[in-house]
Coordinates of N, CA and C in Angstrom, one line a residue:
M51 N 130.9 96.7 69.5 CA 130.5 97.5 68.4 C 129.0 97.4 68.2
E52 N 128.4 96.3 68.6 CA 127.0 96.2 68.3 C 126.2 97.2 69.1
K53 N 126.6 97.5 70.4 CA 125.8 98.5 71.1 C 126.0 99.9 70.5
E54 N 127.2 100.1 70.0 CA 127.4 101.5 69.4 C 126.5 101.6 68.2
D55 N 126.4 100.6 67.4 CA 125.5 100.6 66.2 C 124.1 100.9 66.7
Q56 N 123.7 100.2 67.8 CA 122.3 100.3 68.3 C 122.0 101.7 68.7
F57 N 123.0 102.4 69.2 CA 122.7 103.7 69.7 C 123.1 104.9 68.8
S58 N 123.6 104.5 67.6 CA 124.1 105.6 66.7 C 122.9 106.4 66.3
E59 N 121.7 105.8 66.1 CA 120.5 106.6 65.7 C 120.1 107.5 66.9
S60 N 120.3 107.0 68.1 CA 119.9 107.8 69.3 C 120.8 109.0 69.4
L61 N 122.1 108.9 69.0 CA 123.0 110.0 69.1 C 122.5 111.2 68.2
S62 N 121.9 110.8 67.1 CA 121.5 111.9 66.2 C 120.3 112.7 66.9
L63 N 119.5 112.0 67.7 CA 118.5 112.6 68.5 C 119.1 113.5 69.6
F64 N 120.2 113.1 70.2 CA 120.8 113.8 71.2 C 121.3 115.2 70.7
T65 N 121.7 115.2 69.5 CA 122.3 116.4 69.0 C 121.4 117.4 68.3
T66 N 120.1 117.2 68.3 CA 119.3 118.1 67.5 C 119.1 119.4 68.2
D67 N 119.0 119.4 69.6 CA 118.7 120.6 70.3 C 120.0 121.2 70.9
E68 N 121.0 120.4 71.2 CA 122.1 120.9 72.0 C 123.4 120.7 71.2
A69 N 124.4 121.6 71.5 CA 125.7 121.5 70.8 C 126.5 120.5 71.6
P70 N 127.7 120.0 71.0 CA 128.6 119.1 71.7 C 129.1 119.8 73.0
I71 N 129.5 118.9 73.9 CA 130.0 119.4 75.2 C 131.1 120.4 75.0
A72 N 131.0 121.5 75.7 CA 132.1 122.5 75.6 C 131.9 123.5 76.8
P73 N 133.0 124.1 77.3 CA 132.8 125.1 78.4 C 132.0 126.3 78.0
L74 N 131.2 126.8 78.9 CA 130.3 127.8 78.5 C 130.8 129.2 79.1
P75 N 130.6 130.3 78.4 CA 131.1 131.5 78.9 C 130.3 132.1 80.1
S76 N 131.1 132.7 81.0 CA 130.4 133.5 82.1 C 129.6 132.6 83.0
G77 N 129.7 131.3 82.9 CA 129.0 130.4 83.8 C 127.5 130.4 83.5
Q78 N 127.0 130.8 82.3 CA 125.6 130.9 82.0 C 125.3 129.9 80.9
L79 N 124.1 129.4 81.0 CA 123.6 128.5 79.9 C 123.2 129.2 78.7
P80 N 123.6 128.8 77.5 CA 123.1 129.5 76.3 C 121.6 129.2 76.1
S81 N 120.9 130.0 75.4 CA 119.4 129.9 75.3 C 119.0 128.5 74.8
Y82 N 119.8 128.0 73.8 CA 119.3 126.7 73.2 C 119.4 125.6 74.1
I83 N 120.3 125.6 75.1 CA 120.3 124.5 76.1 C 119.3 124.8 77.2
K84 N 119.2 126.1 77.6 CA 118.2 126.4 78.6 C 116.8 126.1 78.1
D85 N 116.5 126.4 76.8 CA 115.1 126.1 76.3 C 114.9 124.6 76.2
H86 N 115.9 123.9 75.8 CA 115.7 122.4 75.7 C 115.4 121.9 77.1
R87 N 116.1 122.3 78.1 CA 115.9 121.8 79.4 C 114.5 122.1 79.9
K88 N 114.1 123.3 79.6 CA 112.8 123.8 80.0 C 111.7 122.9 79.4
R89 N 111.8 122.7 78.1 CA 110.9 121.9 77.3 C 110.8 120.4 77.9
L90 N 112.0 119.9 78.2 CA 112.0 118.5 78.7 C 111.4 118.4 80.1
R91 N 111.6 119.4 80.9 CA 111.0 119.4 82.2 C 109.4 119.5 82.1
E92 N 109.0 120.4 81.2 CA 107.6 120.6 81.0 C 106.9 119.3 80.5
R93 N 107.5 118.6 79.6 CA 107.0 117.3 79.1 C 106.9 116.3 80.2
F94 N 107.9 116.3 81.0 CA 107.9 115.3 82.1 C 106.8 115.6 83.1
V95 N 106.6 116.9 83.5 CA 105.6 117.3 84.4 C 104.2 117.0 83.9
Q96 N 104.0 117.2 82.6 CA 102.7 117.0 82.0 C 102.4 115.6 81.7
G97 N 103.4 114.8 81.2 CA 103.1 113.4 80.8 C 103.7 112.4 81.7
G98 N 104.6 112.7 82.6 CA 105.2 111.7 83.5 C 106.3 110.9 82.8
A99 N 106.8 109.9 83.4 CA 107.9 109.1 82.9 C 107.6 108.5 81.5
D100 N 106.3 108.1 81.3 CA 105.9 107.5 80.0 C 106.1 108.4 78.8
A101 N 106.1 109.7 79.1 CA 106.3 110.6 78.0 C 107.7 110.8 77.5
L102 N 108.6 110.2 78.2 CA 110.0 110.4 77.9 C 110.7 109.0 77.6
P103 N 111.5 108.9 76.6 CA 112.4 107.7 76.4 C 113.5 107.7 77.4
D104 N 114.2 106.6 77.4 CA 115.3 106.4 78.4 C 116.3 107.6 78.3
Y105 N 116.7 108.0 77.1 CA 117.8 109.0 77.0 C 117.4 110.3 77.6
E106 N 116.1 110.7 77.4 CA 115.6 111.9 78.0 C 115.4 111.9 79.5
M107 N 115.0 110.7 80.0 CA 114.9 110.6 81.4 C 116.3 110.7 82.0
L108 N 117.3 110.1 81.4 CA 118.6 110.2 81.9 C 119.2 111.7 81.8
E109 N 118.8 112.4 80.8 CA 119.1 113.8 80.7 C 118.6 114.6 81.9
L110 N 117.3 114.3 82.2 CA 116.7 115.0 83.4 C 117.5 114.8 84.7
V111 N 117.9 113.5 84.9 CA 118.6 113.2 86.1 C 119.9 113.9 86.1
L112 N 120.6 114.1 85.0 CA 121.9 114.7 85.0 C 122.0 116.2 84.9
F113 N 120.8 116.8 84.7 CA 120.8 118.3 84.7 C 121.4 118.9 85.9
R114 N 121.0 118.4 87.1 CA 121.5 119.0 88.3 C 123.0 118.7 88.5
A115 N 123.4 117.5 88.1 CA 124.8 117.1 88.3 C 125.7 117.9 87.4
I116 N 125.2 118.2 86.2 CA 126.0 119.0 85.2 C 125.2 120.2 84.8
P117 N 125.2 121.2 85.6 CA 124.3 122.4 85.3 C 124.7 123.3 84.2
R118 N 126.0 123.3 83.8 CA 126.4 124.2 82.8 C 127.0 123.6 81.5
Q119 N 126.6 122.4 81.2 CA 127.1 121.8 80.0 C 126.0 120.9 79.4
D120 N 126.2 120.7 78.1 CA 125.3 119.8 77.4 C 125.6 118.3 77.9
V121 N 124.5 117.7 78.4 CA 124.7 116.3 79.0 C 124.5 115.2 77.9
K122 N 124.1 115.6 76.7 CA 123.7 114.5 75.8 C 124.9 113.6 75.4
P123 N 126.1 114.1 75.2 CA 127.2 113.1 74.9 C 127.4 112.1 76.1
L124 N 127.3 112.6 77.3 CA 127.5 111.7 78.4 C 126.4 110.7 78.5
V125 N 125.2 111.1 78.3 CA 124.0 110.2 78.3 C 124.2 109.1 77.2
H126 N 124.7 109.5 76.1 CA 125.0 108.6 75.0 C 126.0 107.5 75.4
R127 N 127.1 108.0 76.0 CA 128.2 107.1 76.5 C 127.6 106.1 77.5
L128 N 126.8 106.6 78.5 CA 126.3 105.7 79.5 C 125.3 104.7 78.9
L129 N 124.5 105.0 78.0 CA 123.6 104.1 77.4 C 124.3 103.1 76.5
V130 N 125.3 103.5 75.8 CA 126.1 102.6 75.0 C 126.7 101.5 75.9
K131 N 127.3 102.0 77.0 CA 128.0 101.0 77.9 C 127.1 100.1 78.7
F132 N 125.9 100.6 79.1 CA 125.1 99.8 80.0 C 123.8 99.3 79.4
G133 N 123.3 100.0 78.4 CA 122.2 99.5 77.6 C 120.8 100.1 77.9
G134 N 120.6 100.7 79.0 CA 119.3 101.3 79.3 C 119.3 102.1 80.6
F135 N 118.2 102.8 80.8 CA 118.1 103.6 82.0 C 118.2 102.8 83.3
N136 N 117.5 101.7 83.4 CA 117.6 100.9 84.6 C 119.0 100.4 84.9
E137 N 119.6 100.0 83.8 CA 121.0 99.4 83.9 C 122.0 100.5 84.3
V138 N 121.8 101.7 83.8 CA 122.7 102.8 84.3 C 122.5 103.1 85.7
M139 N 121.3 103.2 86.2 CA 121.0 103.4 87.6 C 121.6 102.4 88.5
S140 N 121.6 101.1 88.1 CA 122.0 100.0 88.9 C 123.5 99.7 88.8
A141 N 124.2 100.3 87.9 CA 125.6 100.0 87.6 C 126.4 100.3 88.9
S142 N 127.4 99.5 89.1 CA 128.3 99.6 90.2 C 129.2 100.8 90.1
L143 N 129.7 101.3 91.2 CA 130.5 102.5 91.2 C 131.8 102.4 90.3
P144 N 132.5 101.2 90.4 CA 133.7 101.1 89.6 C 133.4 101.2 88.1
R145 N 132.3 100.5 87.7 CA 131.9 100.5 86.3 C 131.5 101.9 85.8
L146 N 130.7 102.6 86.7 CA 130.3 104.0 86.3 C 131.6 104.9 86.1
K147 N 132.6 104.7 87.0 CA 133.8 105.6 86.9 C 134.6 105.3 85.7
E148 N 134.3 104.2 85.0 CA 135.0 103.9 83.7 C 134.6 104.8 82.6
V149 N 133.4 105.4 82.8 CA 132.8 106.3 81.7 C 133.3 107.7 81.8
K150 N 133.9 108.2 80.7 CA 134.4 109.5 80.6 C 133.3 110.5 80.9
G151 N 133.6 111.4 81.8 CA 132.7 112.5 82.2 C 131.9 112.2 83.5
V152 N 132.0 110.9 84.0 CA 131.3 110.6 85.2 C 132.2 110.9 86.4
G153 N 131.7 111.8 87.2 CA 132.4 112.2 88.4 C 131.6 112.0 89.7
E154 N 132.0 112.6 90.8 CA 131.3 112.4 92.0 C 129.8 113.0 91.9
A155 N 129.6 114.1 91.3 CA 128.3 114.7 91.2 C 127.3 113.8 90.4
V156 N 127.8 113.3 89.3 CA 127.0 112.4 88.5 C 126.7 111.1 89.2
I157 N 127.6 110.5 89.9 CA 127.4 109.3 90.6 C 126.4 109.5 91.7
C158 N 126.5 110.7 92.4 CA 125.6 111.0 93.5 C 124.1 111.1 93.0
E159 N 123.9 111.7 91.8 CA 122.6 111.8 91.3 C 122.0 110.5 90.9
L160 N 122.8 109.7 90.2 CA 122.4 108.4 89.8 C 122.0 107.5 90.9
K161 N 122.9 107.5 91.9 CA 122.6 106.6 93.1 C 121.5 107.1 94.0
L162 N 121.3 108.4 94.0 CA 120.1 109.0 94.7 C 118.8 108.5 94.1
V163 N 118.7 108.5 92.7 CA 117.5 108.1 92.1 C 117.3 106.6 92.3
E164 N 118.4 105.8 92.3 CA 118.3 104.4 92.5 C 117.8 104.1 94.0
A165 N 118.4 104.8 94.9 CA 118.0 104.6 96.3 C 116.6 105.0 96.6
A166 N 116.1 106.1 95.9 CA 114.7 106.5 96.0 C 113.8 105.5 95.5
A167 N 114.1 104.9 94.3 CA 113.3 103.8 93.8 C 113.2 102.6 94.7
H168 N 114.3 102.2 95.3 CA 114.3 101.1 96.2 C 113.5 101.4 97.4
R169 N 113.6 102.6 97.9 CA 112.9 102.9 99.2 C 111.4 103.0 98.9
L170 N 111.0 103.5 97.8 CA 109.6 103.5 97.5 C 109.0 102.1 97.3
A171 N 109.8 101.3 96.6 CA 109.3 99.9 96.3 C 109.2 99.1 97.6
R172 N 110.2 99.4 98.5 CA 110.2 98.7 99.8 C 109.1 99.1 100.7
A173 N 108.7 100.4 100.6 CA 107.6 100.8 101.4 C 106.3 100.2 101.1
R174 N 106.2 99.7 99.8 CA 104.9 99.0 99.4 C 104.8 97.6 99.9
V175 N 105.9 97.0 100.4 CA 105.8 95.6 100.9 C 106.1 95.4 102.3
I176 N 106.9 96.3 103.0 CA 107.3 96.1 104.4 C 106.0 96.3 105.2
Q177 N 105.9 95.4 106.2 CA 104.8 95.4 107.1 C 103.4 95.2 106.4
R178 N 103.5 94.5 105.2 CA 102.3 94.1 104.5 C 102.2 92.6 104.4
H179 N 101.0 92.1 104.2 CA 100.8 90.7 104.1 C 101.3 90.3 102.7
V180 N 102.4 89.5 102.7 CA 103.2 89.3 101.5 C 102.4 88.4 100.5
L181 N 101.8 87.3 101.0 CA 101.2 86.3 100.1 C 100.0 86.8 99.4
S182 N 99.4 87.9 100.0 CA 98.2 88.5 99.3 C 98.6 89.7 98.4
S183 N 99.9 90.0 98.5 CA 100.4 91.1 97.7 C 101.6 90.6 96.8
W184 N 101.5 89.5 96.2 CA 102.6 88.8 95.6 C 103.1 89.6 94.4
D185 N 102.3 90.2 93.6 CA 102.7 91.0 92.5 C 103.5 92.2 92.9
T186 N 103.1 92.8 94.0 CA 103.9 94.0 94.5 C 105.2 93.5 95.0
L187 N 105.3 92.3 95.6 CA 106.6 91.8 96.1 C 107.5 91.5 94.9
L188 N 106.9 91.0 93.9 CA 107.8 90.7 92.7 C 108.3 92.0 92.1
D189 N 107.4 93.0 92.0 CA 107.9 94.3 91.5 C 109.0 94.8 92.3
Y190 N 108.9 94.7 93.7 CA 110.0 95.2 94.6 C 111.3 94.4 94.3
C191 N 111.2 93.1 94.1 CA 112.4 92.3 93.9 C 113.1 92.7 92.5
H192 N 112.2 92.9 91.5 CA 112.8 93.3 90.2 C 113.4 94.7 90.3
T193 N 112.8 95.6 91.0 CA 113.3 97.0 91.1 C 114.7 96.9 91.8
T194 N 114.9 96.1 92.8 CA 116.1 96.2 93.6 C 117.2 95.2 93.1
M195 N 116.8 94.2 92.3 CA 117.8 93.2 92.0 C 118.0 92.9 90.5
A196 N 117.0 93.2 89.7 CA 117.0 92.6 88.3 C 118.2 93.1 87.5
H197 N 118.7 94.3 87.8 CA 119.8 94.9 86.9 C 121.1 95.0 87.5
R198 N 121.3 94.2 88.6 CA 122.6 94.2 89.3 C 123.6 93.4 88.4
D199 N 124.9 93.8 88.5 CA 125.9 93.0 87.7 C 126.6 92.0 88.5
I200 N 126.3 91.8 89.8 CA 126.8 90.7 90.6 C 125.6 90.0 91.3
E201 N 125.8 88.8 91.7 CA 124.7 88.1 92.4 C 124.5 88.6 93.8
Q202 N 123.3 88.7 94.3 CA 123.0 89.2 95.6 C 121.9 88.2 96.2
F203 N 122.1 87.9 97.4 CA 121.2 86.9 98.1 C 120.5 87.7 99.2
R204 N 119.1 87.7 99.2 CA 118.3 88.4 100.2 C 117.4 87.4 100.9
V205 N 117.0 87.7 102.1 CA 116.0 86.9 102.8 C 114.9 87.8 103.3
L206 N 113.7 87.4 103.0 CA 112.5 88.1 103.5 C 112.0 87.4 104.6
F207 N 111.9 88.0 105.8 CA 111.5 87.4 107.0 C 110.0 87.7 107.3
L208 N 109.2 86.7 107.6 CA 107.7 86.9 107.8 C 107.3 86.5 109.2
D209 N 106.3 87.1 109.7 CA 105.8 86.7 111.0 C 104.7 85.7 110.9
T210 N 104.0 85.4 111.9 CA 103.0 84.3 111.9 C 101.8 84.6 111.0
K211 N 101.6 85.9 110.7 CA 100.5 86.3 109.8 C 101.0 86.6 108.3
N212 N 102.3 86.1 108.1 CA 102.9 86.3 106.8 C 103.1 87.8 106.4
T213 N 103.3 88.6 107.4 CA 103.6 90.0 107.2 C 105.1 90.1 107.2
L214 N 105.6 90.9 106.2 CA 107.0 91.1 106.0 C 107.6 92.0 107.2
I215 N 108.4 91.4 108.0 CA 109.0 92.1 109.1 C 110.4 92.6 108.9
A216 N 111.1 92.0 108.0 CA 112.5 92.4 107.7 C 112.9 91.9 106.3
D217 N 113.7 92.6 105.6 CA 114.2 92.3 104.3 C 115.7 92.6 104.4
E218 N 116.5 91.5 104.4 CA 118.0 91.7 104.6 C 118.8 91.0 103.5
E219 N 119.9 91.7 103.2 CA 120.9 91.1 102.3 C 121.8 90.3 103.1
Q220 N 121.9 89.0 102.7 CA 122.7 88.1 103.4 C 124.1 87.9 102.8
A221 N 124.2 88.1 101.5 CA 125.5 87.9 100.9 C 125.5 88.5 99.5
R222 N 126.7 88.9 99.1 CA 127.0 89.3 97.7 C 128.1 88.4 97.1
G223 N 128.1 88.2 95.8 CA 129.0 87.3 95.2 C 129.7 87.9 94.0
T224 N 129.8 87.0 93.0 CA 130.4 87.4 91.7 C 129.3 87.4 90.7
V225 N 129.7 87.4 89.4 CA 128.6 87.5 88.4 C 127.8 86.2 88.3
N226 N 128.3 85.1 88.8 CA 127.6 83.8 88.7 C 127.6 83.0 90.0
H227 N 128.0 83.6 91.1 CA 128.0 82.8 92.4 C 127.9 83.7 93.6
V228 N 127.1 83.3 94.6 CA 127.0 84.0 95.8 C 127.1 83.0 97.0
P229 N 128.0 83.2 98.0 CA 128.1 82.2 99.1 C 126.9 82.4 100.1
V230 N 126.3 81.3 100.4 CA 125.1 81.4 101.3 C 125.4 80.3 102.4
Y231 N 125.1 80.6 103.6 CA 125.3 79.7 104.7 C 124.0 79.5 105.4
P232 N 123.4 78.3 105.2 CA 122.1 78.0 105.8 C 122.0 78.2 107.3
R233 N 123.1 77.9 108.0 CA 123.0 78.1 109.5 C 122.8 79.6 109.8
E234 N 123.5 80.5 109.1 CA 123.3 81.9 109.3 C 121.9 82.4 109.0
V235 N 121.3 81.8 108.0 CA 119.9 82.2 107.6 C 119.0 81.8 108.8
A236 N 119.2 80.5 109.2 CA 118.3 80.0 110.3 C 118.5 80.8 111.6
K237 N 119.8 81.1 111.9 CA 120.1 81.9 113.1 C 119.4 83.2 113.1
R238 N 119.5 83.9 111.9 CA 118.9 85.2 111.8 C 117.4 85.2 111.9
A239 N 116.8 84.1 111.4 CA 115.3 84.0 111.5 C 114.9 83.8 113.0
L240 N 115.7 83.1 113.8 CA 115.4 83.0 115.2 C 115.6 84.4 115.9
E241 N 116.6 85.1 115.5 CA 116.8 86.4 116.2 C 115.7 87.4 115.9
L242 N 115.1 87.2 114.7 CA 113.9 88.1 114.4 C 112.6 87.5 114.8
N243 N 112.6 86.3 115.4 CA 111.4 85.6 115.7 C 110.5 85.5 114.5
A244 N 111.1 85.1 113.4 CA 110.4 85.0 112.1 C 109.7 83.6 112.1
S245 N 108.6 83.5 111.5 CA 107.9 82.2 111.3 C 108.0 81.6 109.9
A246 N 108.4 82.5 109.0 CA 108.5 82.0 107.6 C 109.5 82.8 106.9
L247 N 110.0 82.3 105.8 CA 111.0 82.9 104.9 C 110.7 82.9 103.5
I248 N 111.2 83.9 102.7 CA 111.2 83.8 101.3 C 112.6 84.2 100.9
L249 N 113.3 83.3 100.2 CA 114.6 83.5 99.7 C 114.6 84.2 98.3
V250 N 115.5 85.1 98.1 CA 115.5 85.8 96.8 C 116.9 86.1 96.4
H251 N 117.3 85.7 95.1 CA 118.6 86.1 94.6 C 118.4 86.4 93.1
N252 N 119.4 87.1 92.5 CA 119.3 87.5 91.1 C 120.4 86.7 90.3
H253 N 120.1 86.6 89.0 CA 121.1 86.1 88.1 C 121.4 87.2 87.1
P254 N 122.6 87.8 87.2 CA 123.0 88.8 86.3 C 123.0 88.5 84.8
S255 N 123.1 87.2 84.6 CA 123.0 86.7 83.1 C 121.7 87.0 82.5
G256 N 120.7 87.2 83.4 CA 119.3 87.5 82.9 C 118.4 86.3 82.9
D257 N 119.0 85.1 82.9 CA 118.3 83.8 82.9 C 118.0 83.3 84.3
P258 N 116.8 83.2 84.7 CA 116.5 82.9 86.1 C 116.5 81.4 86.4
S259 N 116.9 80.6 85.4 CA 116.9 79.1 85.6 C 117.8 78.7 86.7
P260 N 117.4 77.9 87.7 CA 118.2 77.6 88.8 C 119.4 76.7 88.4
S261 N 120.5 76.9 89.1 CA 121.7 76.0 88.9 C 121.6 74.9 89.9
D262 N 122.4 73.9 89.7 CA 122.4 72.8 90.7 C 122.7 73.3 92.1
S263 N 123.7 74.2 92.2 CA 124.0 74.8 93.5 C 122.9 75.5 94.1
D264 N 122.1 76.2 93.3 CA 120.9 76.9 93.8 C 119.9 75.9 94.4
I265 N 119.7 74.8 93.8 CA 118.8 73.8 94.2 C 119.3 73.2 95.5
V266 N 120.6 72.8 95.6 CA 121.1 72.2 96.8 C 121.1 73.2 98.0
M267 N 121.4 74.4 97.7 CA 121.4 75.4 98.8 C 120.0 75.6 99.3
T268 N 119.0 75.6 98.5 CA 117.6 75.8 98.9 C 117.2 74.6 99.8
E269 N 117.6 73.4 99.4 CA 117.2 72.2 100.2 C 117.9 72.3 101.5
Q270 N 119.1 72.7 101.6 CA 119.8 72.8 102.9 C 119.2 73.9 103.8
I271 N 118.8 75.0 103.2 CA 118.1 76.0 104.1 C 116.7 75.5 104.5
Q272 N 116.0 74.8 103.7 CA 114.7 74.2 104.0 C 114.9 73.2 105.2
Q273 N 115.9 72.4 105.1 CA 116.2 71.4 106.2 C 116.5 72.1 107.5
A274 N 117.3 73.2 107.4 CA 117.7 73.9 108.6 C 116.6 74.6 109.3
T275 N 115.7 75.1 108.5 CA 114.6 75.9 109.0 C 113.4 75.0 109.5
Q276 N 113.2 73.9 108.8 CA 112.1 73.0 109.2 C 112.3 72.5 110.6
T277 N 113.6 72.2 111.0 CA 113.8 71.7 112.4 C 113.5 72.7 113.4
L278 N 113.4 74.0 113.0 CA 113.1 75.1 113.9 C 111.7 75.5 113.9
G279 N 110.9 74.8 113.0 CA 109.5 75.2 112.9 C 109.3 76.4 112.0
I280 N 110.2 76.7 111.2 CA 110.1 77.9 110.3 C 109.8 77.4 108.9
T281 N 108.8 78.1 108.3 CA 108.4 77.7 106.9 C 109.2 78.4 105.8
L282 N 109.6 77.7 104.8 CA 110.2 78.3 103.7 C 109.2 78.3 102.6
H283 N 108.6 79.5 102.4 CA 107.5 79.7 101.4 C 108.0 79.5 100.0
D284 N 109.1 80.1 99.7 CA 109.6 80.1 98.3 C 111.0 80.6 98.1
H285 N 111.6 80.3 97.0 CA 112.9 80.9 96.6 C 112.7 81.5 95.2
L286 N 112.9 82.8 95.1 CA 112.7 83.5 93.9 C 114.0 83.8 93.3
I287 N 114.2 83.4 92.0 CA 115.4 83.9 91.2 C 114.9 84.9 90.3
I288 N 115.6 86.1 90.4 CA 115.2 87.3 89.6 C 116.1 87.4 88.4
G289 N 115.5 87.3 87.2 CA 116.3 87.6 85.9 C 116.0 89.0 85.4
R290 N 116.5 89.3 84.3 CA 116.3 90.7 83.7 C 114.8 91.0 83.5
S291 N 114.1 90.1 82.9 CA 112.7 90.4 82.5 C 111.7 89.4 83.1
R292 N 112.1 88.4 83.8 CA 111.2 87.5 84.4 C 111.9 86.9 85.7
E293 N 111.0 86.2 86.4 CA 111.5 85.6 87.6 C 111.1 84.1 87.6
L294 N 111.8 83.3 88.4 CA 111.4 81.9 88.6 C 111.1 81.6 90.1
S295 N 110.0 80.9 90.3 CA 109.6 80.6 91.7 C 109.8 79.1 91.9
F296 N 110.6 78.8 92.9 CA 110.9 77.4 93.2 C 109.6 76.6 93.5
R297 N 108.6 77.3 94.2 CA 107.4 76.7 94.6 C 106.6 76.4 93.3
S298 N 106.5 77.4 92.4 CA 105.7 77.1 91.2 C 106.3 76.1 90.3
E299 N 107.6 76.0 90.3 CA 108.3 75.0 89.4 C 108.4 73.6 90.0
G300 N 108.0 73.5 91.3 CA 108.0 72.2 91.9 C 109.3 71.8 92.6
Y301 N 110.2 72.8 92.8 CA 111.4 72.5 93.6 C 111.2 72.5 95.1
L302 N 110.1 73.1 95.5 CA 109.7 73.1 96.9 C 108.4 72.4 97.1

């Protein structure tokens, strides 16, 4: 009920320009919806993403998926359930399907935006010197992992010049656990001829503090890679709004 209260004021904003969802005659948009969509697009083109709050950004995304209906009620339901624009984009398919009005077209648009964001963020770090572009790397990790609802474990493989040569997901888990096998990490590093690694995983709870199992797993991977002459630069845990570096915190 707390989230519903939080967004009750937003719903009043949703309904100022557009009527509640209803079938439209002759497959045409009424002028009040058409004008609203035009104004919203113009504001976005002129001011960019910073000119629009979460609910209007989400409206823009859904215009193509739902071309002949008012999307505001669906936007409201999505924000109430997930909490924000980023969380909606990162939501899993099963959870999205739980929301009334979410069908294949809506899911396709949401996941297309998410995939585009990940691809753009990845392009900024792949084949780049990672240690001299640390902030860009952190941005990439937050974009791809901060809002996931299950744990994901990734390994960034670097060459002798600390250039990122591969970024691979090694495992997915539950909301608070992901199985990781140090031998498999070391084996893959050899296959890629990597000279160094950065481990990354997320905490869906939002708190990046390491668990005992996180610390033990990191030590095991470090031992496995050291014998092969492969450097473990860091292990990053990504929370909702901040990250934790094992190197900075003295765990490595």
